[in-house]
Short mmCIF file of N, CA and C in Angstrom, two decimals:
data_model
loop_
_atom_site.label_atom_id
_atom_site.label_comp_id
_atom_site.label_asym_id
_atom_site.label_seq_id
_atom_site.Cartn_x
_atom_site.Cartn_y
_atom_site.Cartn_z
N SER B 9 42.34 8.02 -31.87
CA SER B 9 42.92 8.94 -32.85
C SER B 9 42.47 8.52 -34.23
N SER B 10 42.46 9.45 -35.11
CA SER B 10 42.08 9.13 -36.49
C SER B 10 43.16 9.68 -37.42
N GLY B 11 43.29 9.05 -38.49
CA GLY B 11 44.29 9.48 -39.46
C GLY B 11 43.99 8.85 -40.80
N ILE B 12 44.80 9.15 -41.77
CA ILE B 12 44.60 8.62 -43.11
C ILE B 12 45.48 7.39 -43.25
N ASN B 13 44.86 6.29 -43.64
CA ASN B 13 45.59 5.06 -43.87
C ASN B 13 46.01 5.02 -45.33
N ALA B 14 47.25 5.16 -45.55
CA ALA B 14 47.75 5.28 -46.92
C ALA B 14 47.67 3.96 -47.67
N GLU B 15 47.76 2.85 -46.95
CA GLU B 15 47.79 1.55 -47.61
C GLU B 15 46.45 1.22 -48.26
N TYR B 16 45.32 1.51 -47.58
CA TYR B 16 44.00 1.17 -48.12
C TYR B 16 43.29 2.38 -48.70
N GLY B 17 43.80 3.55 -48.51
CA GLY B 17 43.21 4.75 -49.07
C GLY B 17 42.00 5.26 -48.33
N GLY B 18 41.79 4.90 -47.06
CA GLY B 18 40.62 5.35 -46.30
C GLY B 18 41.04 6.01 -44.99
N ILE B 19 40.04 6.40 -44.22
CA ILE B 19 40.30 7.04 -42.93
C ILE B 19 40.31 5.95 -41.87
N GLU B 20 41.29 5.99 -41.02
CA GLU B 20 41.42 5.00 -39.95
C GLU B 20 40.81 5.57 -38.66
N GLU B 21 39.93 4.79 -38.03
CA GLU B 21 39.31 5.23 -36.77
C GLU B 21 39.58 4.18 -35.71
N GLU B 22 39.91 4.63 -34.53
CA GLU B 22 40.11 3.73 -33.40
C GLU B 22 39.13 4.13 -32.31
N GLN B 23 38.44 3.16 -31.78
CA GLN B 23 37.50 3.39 -30.70
C GLN B 23 38.10 2.83 -29.42
N GLY B 24 37.96 3.55 -28.33
CA GLY B 24 38.49 3.07 -27.06
C GLY B 24 37.59 3.50 -25.92
N MET B 25 37.70 2.79 -24.83
CA MET B 25 36.91 3.11 -23.64
C MET B 25 37.86 3.65 -22.58
N CYS B 26 37.46 4.71 -21.94
CA CYS B 26 38.28 5.31 -20.91
C CYS B 26 38.17 4.47 -19.65
N VAL B 27 39.27 4.01 -19.13
CA VAL B 27 39.26 3.13 -17.96
C VAL B 27 39.89 3.81 -16.76
N LEU B 28 39.69 5.10 -16.66
CA LEU B 28 40.19 5.80 -15.49
C LEU B 28 39.42 5.32 -14.25
N ALA B 29 40.07 5.27 -13.12
CA ALA B 29 39.46 4.74 -11.90
C ALA B 29 38.16 5.45 -11.51
N PRO B 30 38.07 6.78 -11.55
CA PRO B 30 36.79 7.42 -11.19
C PRO B 30 35.65 7.03 -12.12
N ASN B 31 35.94 6.84 -13.39
CA ASN B 31 34.89 6.43 -14.33
C ASN B 31 34.39 5.02 -14.04
N VAL B 32 35.26 4.13 -13.66
CA VAL B 32 34.87 2.76 -13.33
C VAL B 32 34.01 2.76 -12.07
N ILE B 33 34.41 3.54 -11.08
CA ILE B 33 33.64 3.63 -9.84
C ILE B 33 32.26 4.22 -10.13
N ASN B 34 32.19 5.27 -10.94
CA ASN B 34 30.90 5.86 -11.29
C ASN B 34 30.01 4.88 -12.04
N GLN B 35 30.62 4.09 -12.91
CA GLN B 35 29.85 3.12 -13.68
C GLN B 35 29.16 2.13 -12.75
N TYR B 36 29.89 1.58 -11.78
CA TYR B 36 29.30 0.62 -10.86
C TYR B 36 28.32 1.28 -9.89
N LEU B 37 28.60 2.49 -9.50
CA LEU B 37 27.70 3.21 -8.62
C LEU B 37 26.35 3.45 -9.30
N PHE B 38 26.36 3.90 -10.55
CA PHE B 38 25.10 4.13 -11.26
C PHE B 38 24.38 2.82 -11.56
N LEU B 39 25.09 1.74 -11.76
CA LEU B 39 24.46 0.45 -11.97
C LEU B 39 23.73 0.00 -10.69
N ILE B 40 24.37 0.18 -9.55
CA ILE B 40 23.73 -0.16 -8.27
C ILE B 40 22.52 0.72 -8.03
N LEU B 41 22.63 2.01 -8.30
CA LEU B 41 21.50 2.91 -8.12
C LEU B 41 20.34 2.57 -9.06
N TRP B 42 20.66 2.15 -10.26
CA TRP B 42 19.61 1.77 -11.22
C TRP B 42 18.83 0.57 -10.69
N PHE B 43 19.53 -0.45 -10.17
CA PHE B 43 18.85 -1.61 -9.60
C PHE B 43 18.04 -1.22 -8.36
N ALA B 44 18.54 -0.28 -7.57
CA ALA B 44 17.81 0.17 -6.39
C ALA B 44 16.51 0.87 -6.79
N ILE B 45 16.55 1.66 -7.85
CA ILE B 45 15.34 2.34 -8.33
C ILE B 45 14.33 1.32 -8.85
N ILE B 46 14.79 0.33 -9.59
CA ILE B 46 13.89 -0.71 -10.11
C ILE B 46 13.25 -1.47 -8.94
N PHE B 47 14.03 -1.79 -7.92
CA PHE B 47 13.51 -2.49 -6.74
C PHE B 47 12.47 -1.63 -6.03
N THR B 48 12.74 -0.34 -5.88
CA THR B 48 11.82 0.58 -5.22
C THR B 48 10.51 0.70 -6.00
N ILE B 49 10.60 0.80 -7.30
CA ILE B 49 9.39 0.89 -8.14
C ILE B 49 8.56 -0.38 -8.01
N ALA B 50 9.21 -1.54 -8.01
CA ALA B 50 8.49 -2.81 -7.88
C ALA B 50 7.80 -2.90 -6.52
N CYS B 51 8.49 -2.50 -5.45
CA CYS B 51 7.88 -2.53 -4.11
C CYS B 51 6.70 -1.57 -4.02
N ASN B 52 6.81 -0.41 -4.61
CA ASN B 52 5.71 0.55 -4.58
C ASN B 52 4.50 0.03 -5.35
N CYS B 53 4.73 -0.60 -6.49
CA CYS B 53 3.62 -1.16 -7.26
C CYS B 53 2.91 -2.26 -6.47
N LEU B 54 3.67 -3.13 -5.81
CA LEU B 54 3.07 -4.18 -4.99
C LEU B 54 2.29 -3.58 -3.81
N SER B 55 2.82 -2.53 -3.23
CA SER B 55 2.13 -1.87 -2.11
C SER B 55 0.81 -1.27 -2.56
N VAL B 56 0.79 -0.65 -3.71
CA VAL B 56 -0.45 -0.06 -4.24
C VAL B 56 -1.46 -1.16 -4.53
N LEU B 57 -1.02 -2.27 -5.13
CA LEU B 57 -1.94 -3.37 -5.41
C LEU B 57 -2.51 -3.96 -4.12
N PHE B 58 -1.68 -4.09 -3.10
CA PHE B 58 -2.15 -4.62 -1.82
C PHE B 58 -3.19 -3.68 -1.20
N ALA B 59 -2.93 -2.38 -1.24
CA ALA B 59 -3.87 -1.41 -0.68
C ALA B 59 -5.19 -1.43 -1.45
N LEU B 60 -5.13 -1.57 -2.76
CA LEU B 60 -6.36 -1.62 -3.56
C LEU B 60 -7.17 -2.88 -3.27
N THR B 61 -6.50 -4.00 -3.07
CA THR B 61 -7.24 -5.22 -2.75
C THR B 61 -7.91 -5.10 -1.38
N LYS B 62 -7.26 -4.42 -0.44
CA LYS B 62 -7.89 -4.22 0.86
C LYS B 62 -9.13 -3.34 0.74
N LEU B 63 -9.11 -2.38 -0.16
CA LEU B 63 -10.28 -1.51 -0.35
C LEU B 63 -11.39 -2.21 -1.12
N ILE B 64 -11.01 -3.05 -2.06
CA ILE B 64 -12.01 -3.70 -2.92
C ILE B 64 -12.72 -4.84 -2.20
N PHE B 65 -11.97 -5.67 -1.49
CA PHE B 65 -12.56 -6.84 -0.83
C PHE B 65 -12.99 -6.47 0.58
N ILE B 66 -14.20 -5.93 0.69
CA ILE B 66 -14.70 -5.38 1.94
C ILE B 66 -14.97 -6.48 2.96
N LEU B 67 -15.50 -7.61 2.53
CA LEU B 67 -15.83 -8.68 3.47
C LEU B 67 -14.58 -9.22 4.15
N GLY B 68 -13.50 -9.39 3.38
CA GLY B 68 -12.25 -9.83 3.98
C GLY B 68 -11.70 -8.81 4.95
N SER B 69 -11.90 -7.55 4.63
CA SER B 69 -11.46 -6.48 5.52
C SER B 69 -12.27 -6.51 6.82
N TYR B 70 -13.55 -6.79 6.73
CA TYR B 70 -14.40 -6.89 7.92
C TYR B 70 -13.95 -8.05 8.80
N LYS B 71 -13.68 -9.20 8.19
CA LYS B 71 -13.23 -10.36 8.96
C LYS B 71 -11.87 -10.11 9.60
N ARG B 72 -11.01 -9.39 8.91
CA ARG B 72 -9.70 -9.05 9.47
C ARG B 72 -9.86 -8.11 10.66
N LEU B 73 -10.84 -7.20 10.57
CA LEU B 73 -11.12 -6.28 11.67
C LEU B 73 -11.60 -7.06 12.89
N LEU B 74 -12.51 -7.99 12.69
CA LEU B 74 -13.01 -8.79 13.81
C LEU B 74 -11.89 -9.61 14.44
N ALA B 75 -11.03 -10.17 13.60
CA ALA B 75 -9.94 -10.99 14.12
C ALA B 75 -8.92 -10.17 14.89
N SER B 76 -8.63 -8.97 14.42
CA SER B 76 -7.62 -8.16 15.09
C SER B 76 -8.11 -7.63 16.44
N ALA B 77 -9.42 -7.49 16.60
CA ALA B 77 -9.96 -6.97 17.85
C ALA B 77 -10.65 -8.05 18.68
N PHE B 78 -10.59 -9.29 18.25
CA PHE B 78 -11.21 -10.42 18.94
C PHE B 78 -12.70 -10.20 19.19
N LEU B 79 -13.37 -9.65 18.19
CA LEU B 79 -14.81 -9.38 18.29
C LEU B 79 -15.60 -10.52 17.67
N LYS B 80 -16.81 -10.72 18.17
CA LYS B 80 -17.72 -11.68 17.55
C LYS B 80 -18.48 -10.96 16.44
N ASP B 81 -18.88 -11.73 15.45
CA ASP B 81 -19.63 -11.15 14.33
C ASP B 81 -21.04 -10.84 14.78
N GLN B 82 -21.31 -9.56 15.01
CA GLN B 82 -22.64 -9.14 15.43
C GLN B 82 -23.22 -8.23 14.35
N LEU B 83 -24.54 -8.24 14.26
CA LEU B 83 -25.21 -7.52 13.17
C LEU B 83 -24.94 -6.02 13.22
N HIS B 84 -24.94 -5.42 14.40
CA HIS B 84 -24.74 -3.96 14.44
C HIS B 84 -23.30 -3.58 14.10
N TYR B 85 -22.32 -4.45 14.39
CA TYR B 85 -20.94 -4.18 13.97
C TYR B 85 -20.84 -4.24 12.44
N LYS B 86 -21.46 -5.29 11.89
CA LYS B 86 -21.40 -5.46 10.43
C LYS B 86 -22.11 -4.31 9.73
N HIS B 87 -23.26 -3.92 10.25
CA HIS B 87 -24.03 -2.83 9.65
C HIS B 87 -23.21 -1.53 9.66
N MET B 88 -22.59 -1.27 10.80
CA MET B 88 -21.79 -0.04 10.90
C MET B 88 -20.60 -0.10 9.95
N PHE B 89 -19.90 -1.23 9.92
CA PHE B 89 -18.71 -1.34 9.08
C PHE B 89 -19.03 -1.13 7.61
N PHE B 90 -20.14 -1.69 7.15
CA PHE B 90 -20.47 -1.58 5.73
C PHE B 90 -21.11 -0.25 5.36
N ASN B 91 -21.49 0.56 6.35
CA ASN B 91 -22.13 1.84 6.05
C ASN B 91 -21.28 3.06 6.34
N VAL B 92 -20.07 2.89 6.84
CA VAL B 92 -19.26 4.07 7.16
C VAL B 92 -18.43 4.56 5.98
N GLY B 93 -18.40 3.82 4.91
CA GLY B 93 -17.64 4.24 3.73
C GLY B 93 -16.20 3.78 3.79
N THR B 94 -15.48 4.01 2.72
CA THR B 94 -14.11 3.54 2.60
C THR B 94 -13.20 4.18 3.64
N SER B 95 -13.31 5.47 3.82
CA SER B 95 -12.46 6.17 4.80
C SER B 95 -12.77 5.71 6.21
N GLY B 96 -14.05 5.51 6.51
CA GLY B 96 -14.43 5.04 7.84
C GLY B 96 -13.91 3.65 8.11
N ARG B 97 -13.98 2.77 7.11
CA ARG B 97 -13.44 1.41 7.27
C ARG B 97 -11.95 1.46 7.53
N HIS B 98 -11.27 2.32 6.80
CA HIS B 98 -9.82 2.45 6.98
C HIS B 98 -9.50 2.96 8.38
N MET B 99 -10.25 3.93 8.84
CA MET B 99 -10.03 4.46 10.20
C MET B 99 -10.30 3.38 11.25
N LEU B 100 -11.35 2.58 11.06
CA LEU B 100 -11.62 1.50 12.00
C LEU B 100 -10.48 0.49 12.04
N GLN B 101 -9.92 0.18 10.87
CA GLN B 101 -8.78 -0.75 10.81
C GLN B 101 -7.58 -0.18 11.57
N ILE B 102 -7.32 1.09 11.41
CA ILE B 102 -6.19 1.72 12.10
C ILE B 102 -6.40 1.69 13.61
N VAL B 103 -7.61 2.05 14.04
CA VAL B 103 -7.90 2.05 15.48
C VAL B 103 -7.82 0.64 16.04
N ALA B 104 -8.35 -0.34 15.31
CA ALA B 104 -8.35 -1.73 15.79
C ALA B 104 -6.93 -2.26 15.96
N SER B 105 -6.03 -1.85 15.10
CA SER B 105 -4.67 -2.37 15.19
C SER B 105 -3.81 -1.62 16.20
N ASN B 106 -4.30 -0.48 16.72
CA ASN B 106 -3.47 0.32 17.61
C ASN B 106 -3.98 0.45 19.04
N VAL B 107 -5.16 -0.07 19.35
CA VAL B 107 -5.65 -0.02 20.72
C VAL B 107 -5.92 -1.44 21.20
N SER B 108 -6.11 -1.58 22.49
CA SER B 108 -6.39 -2.92 23.03
C SER B 108 -7.77 -3.38 22.58
N PRO B 109 -7.98 -4.70 22.49
CA PRO B 109 -9.28 -5.21 22.03
C PRO B 109 -10.46 -4.76 22.89
N ARG B 110 -10.28 -4.64 24.19
CA ARG B 110 -11.39 -4.20 25.05
C ARG B 110 -11.80 -2.76 24.75
N ILE B 111 -10.81 -1.91 24.57
CA ILE B 111 -11.11 -0.51 24.23
C ILE B 111 -11.79 -0.43 22.87
N PHE B 112 -11.30 -1.21 21.92
CA PHE B 112 -11.92 -1.18 20.59
C PHE B 112 -13.35 -1.71 20.62
N GLU B 113 -13.59 -2.73 21.44
CA GLU B 113 -14.96 -3.24 21.56
C GLU B 113 -15.89 -2.16 22.12
N ALA B 114 -15.40 -1.40 23.11
CA ALA B 114 -16.20 -0.31 23.66
C ALA B 114 -16.45 0.77 22.61
N ILE B 115 -15.44 1.07 21.82
CA ILE B 115 -15.59 2.07 20.75
C ILE B 115 -16.63 1.60 19.74
N MET B 116 -16.53 0.34 19.33
CA MET B 116 -17.48 -0.19 18.34
C MET B 116 -18.90 -0.19 18.90
N SER B 117 -19.07 -0.58 20.16
CA SER B 117 -20.41 -0.59 20.76
C SER B 117 -20.98 0.82 20.83
N ASN B 118 -20.14 1.76 21.22
CA ASN B 118 -20.58 3.16 21.33
C ASN B 118 -20.95 3.73 19.97
N LEU B 119 -20.09 3.50 18.97
CA LEU B 119 -20.37 4.03 17.63
C LEU B 119 -21.59 3.38 17.00
N SER B 120 -21.73 2.06 17.17
CA SER B 120 -22.86 1.38 16.53
C SER B 120 -24.17 1.80 17.18
N SER B 121 -24.18 2.01 18.52
CA SER B 121 -25.43 2.46 19.15
C SER B 121 -25.78 3.88 18.71
N LYS B 122 -24.77 4.74 18.54
CA LYS B 122 -25.05 6.10 18.05
C LYS B 122 -25.55 6.07 16.61
N LEU B 123 -24.96 5.20 15.79
CA LEU B 123 -25.41 5.09 14.40
C LEU B 123 -26.85 4.61 14.34
N ILE B 124 -27.20 3.64 15.17
CA ILE B 124 -28.57 3.11 15.18
C ILE B 124 -29.55 4.17 15.65
N SER B 125 -29.19 4.90 16.72
CA SER B 125 -30.11 5.93 17.22
C SER B 125 -30.28 7.07 16.21
N ASP B 126 -29.20 7.43 15.51
CA ASP B 126 -29.32 8.47 14.47
C ASP B 126 -30.21 8.00 13.33
N ARG B 127 -30.09 6.74 12.95
CA ARG B 127 -30.92 6.22 11.87
C ARG B 127 -32.38 6.17 12.27
N LEU B 128 -32.62 5.80 13.54
CA LEU B 128 -34.01 5.72 14.00
C LEU B 128 -34.65 7.11 14.09
N LYS B 129 -33.84 8.12 14.40
CA LYS B 129 -34.35 9.48 14.48
C LYS B 129 -34.58 10.07 13.09
N GLY B 130 -34.02 9.45 12.07
CA GLY B 130 -34.19 9.94 10.72
C GLY B 130 -33.08 10.85 10.26
N ASN B 131 -31.98 10.92 11.02
CA ASN B 131 -30.86 11.76 10.61
C ASN B 131 -29.96 11.09 9.60
N GLY B 132 -30.06 9.80 9.45
CA GLY B 132 -29.18 9.08 8.54
C GLY B 132 -29.89 8.68 7.29
N LYS B 133 -29.17 7.99 6.41
CA LYS B 133 -29.74 7.50 5.16
C LYS B 133 -30.25 6.08 5.36
N GLY B 134 -31.41 5.78 4.97
CA GLY B 134 -31.91 4.41 4.99
C GLY B 134 -32.36 3.95 6.36
N ASN B 135 -32.63 2.66 6.43
CA ASN B 135 -33.13 2.03 7.66
C ASN B 135 -32.07 1.15 8.27
N VAL B 136 -32.28 0.82 9.54
CA VAL B 136 -31.37 -0.07 10.25
C VAL B 136 -31.71 -1.48 9.90
#
């Protein structure tokens, strides 16, 4: 409330905070939601950085592919992995993590032989 203070000749102002139960509950609810949003933003930023490092560091991605499928480092696997592009590498990683190692080895052998034969026929870019 405000009023005129006769003793000092000025306007008297009182400030107060409403402490009704629903307002207190809303205050804590929004505080919890704010921290949840900050946590979600931080996790998303870390996820994006992790995905970018996987795309940038191709050699580490190749070694991770070999390890997940229990493959030996062979020249035609390496050649295929480095020439399929970013999307192709990502698809190979997905397939390697979701099928058995024997099936993935058969897929890699089949794809690499087709890639080599296409390159030798002149349908691809560059030499084997």
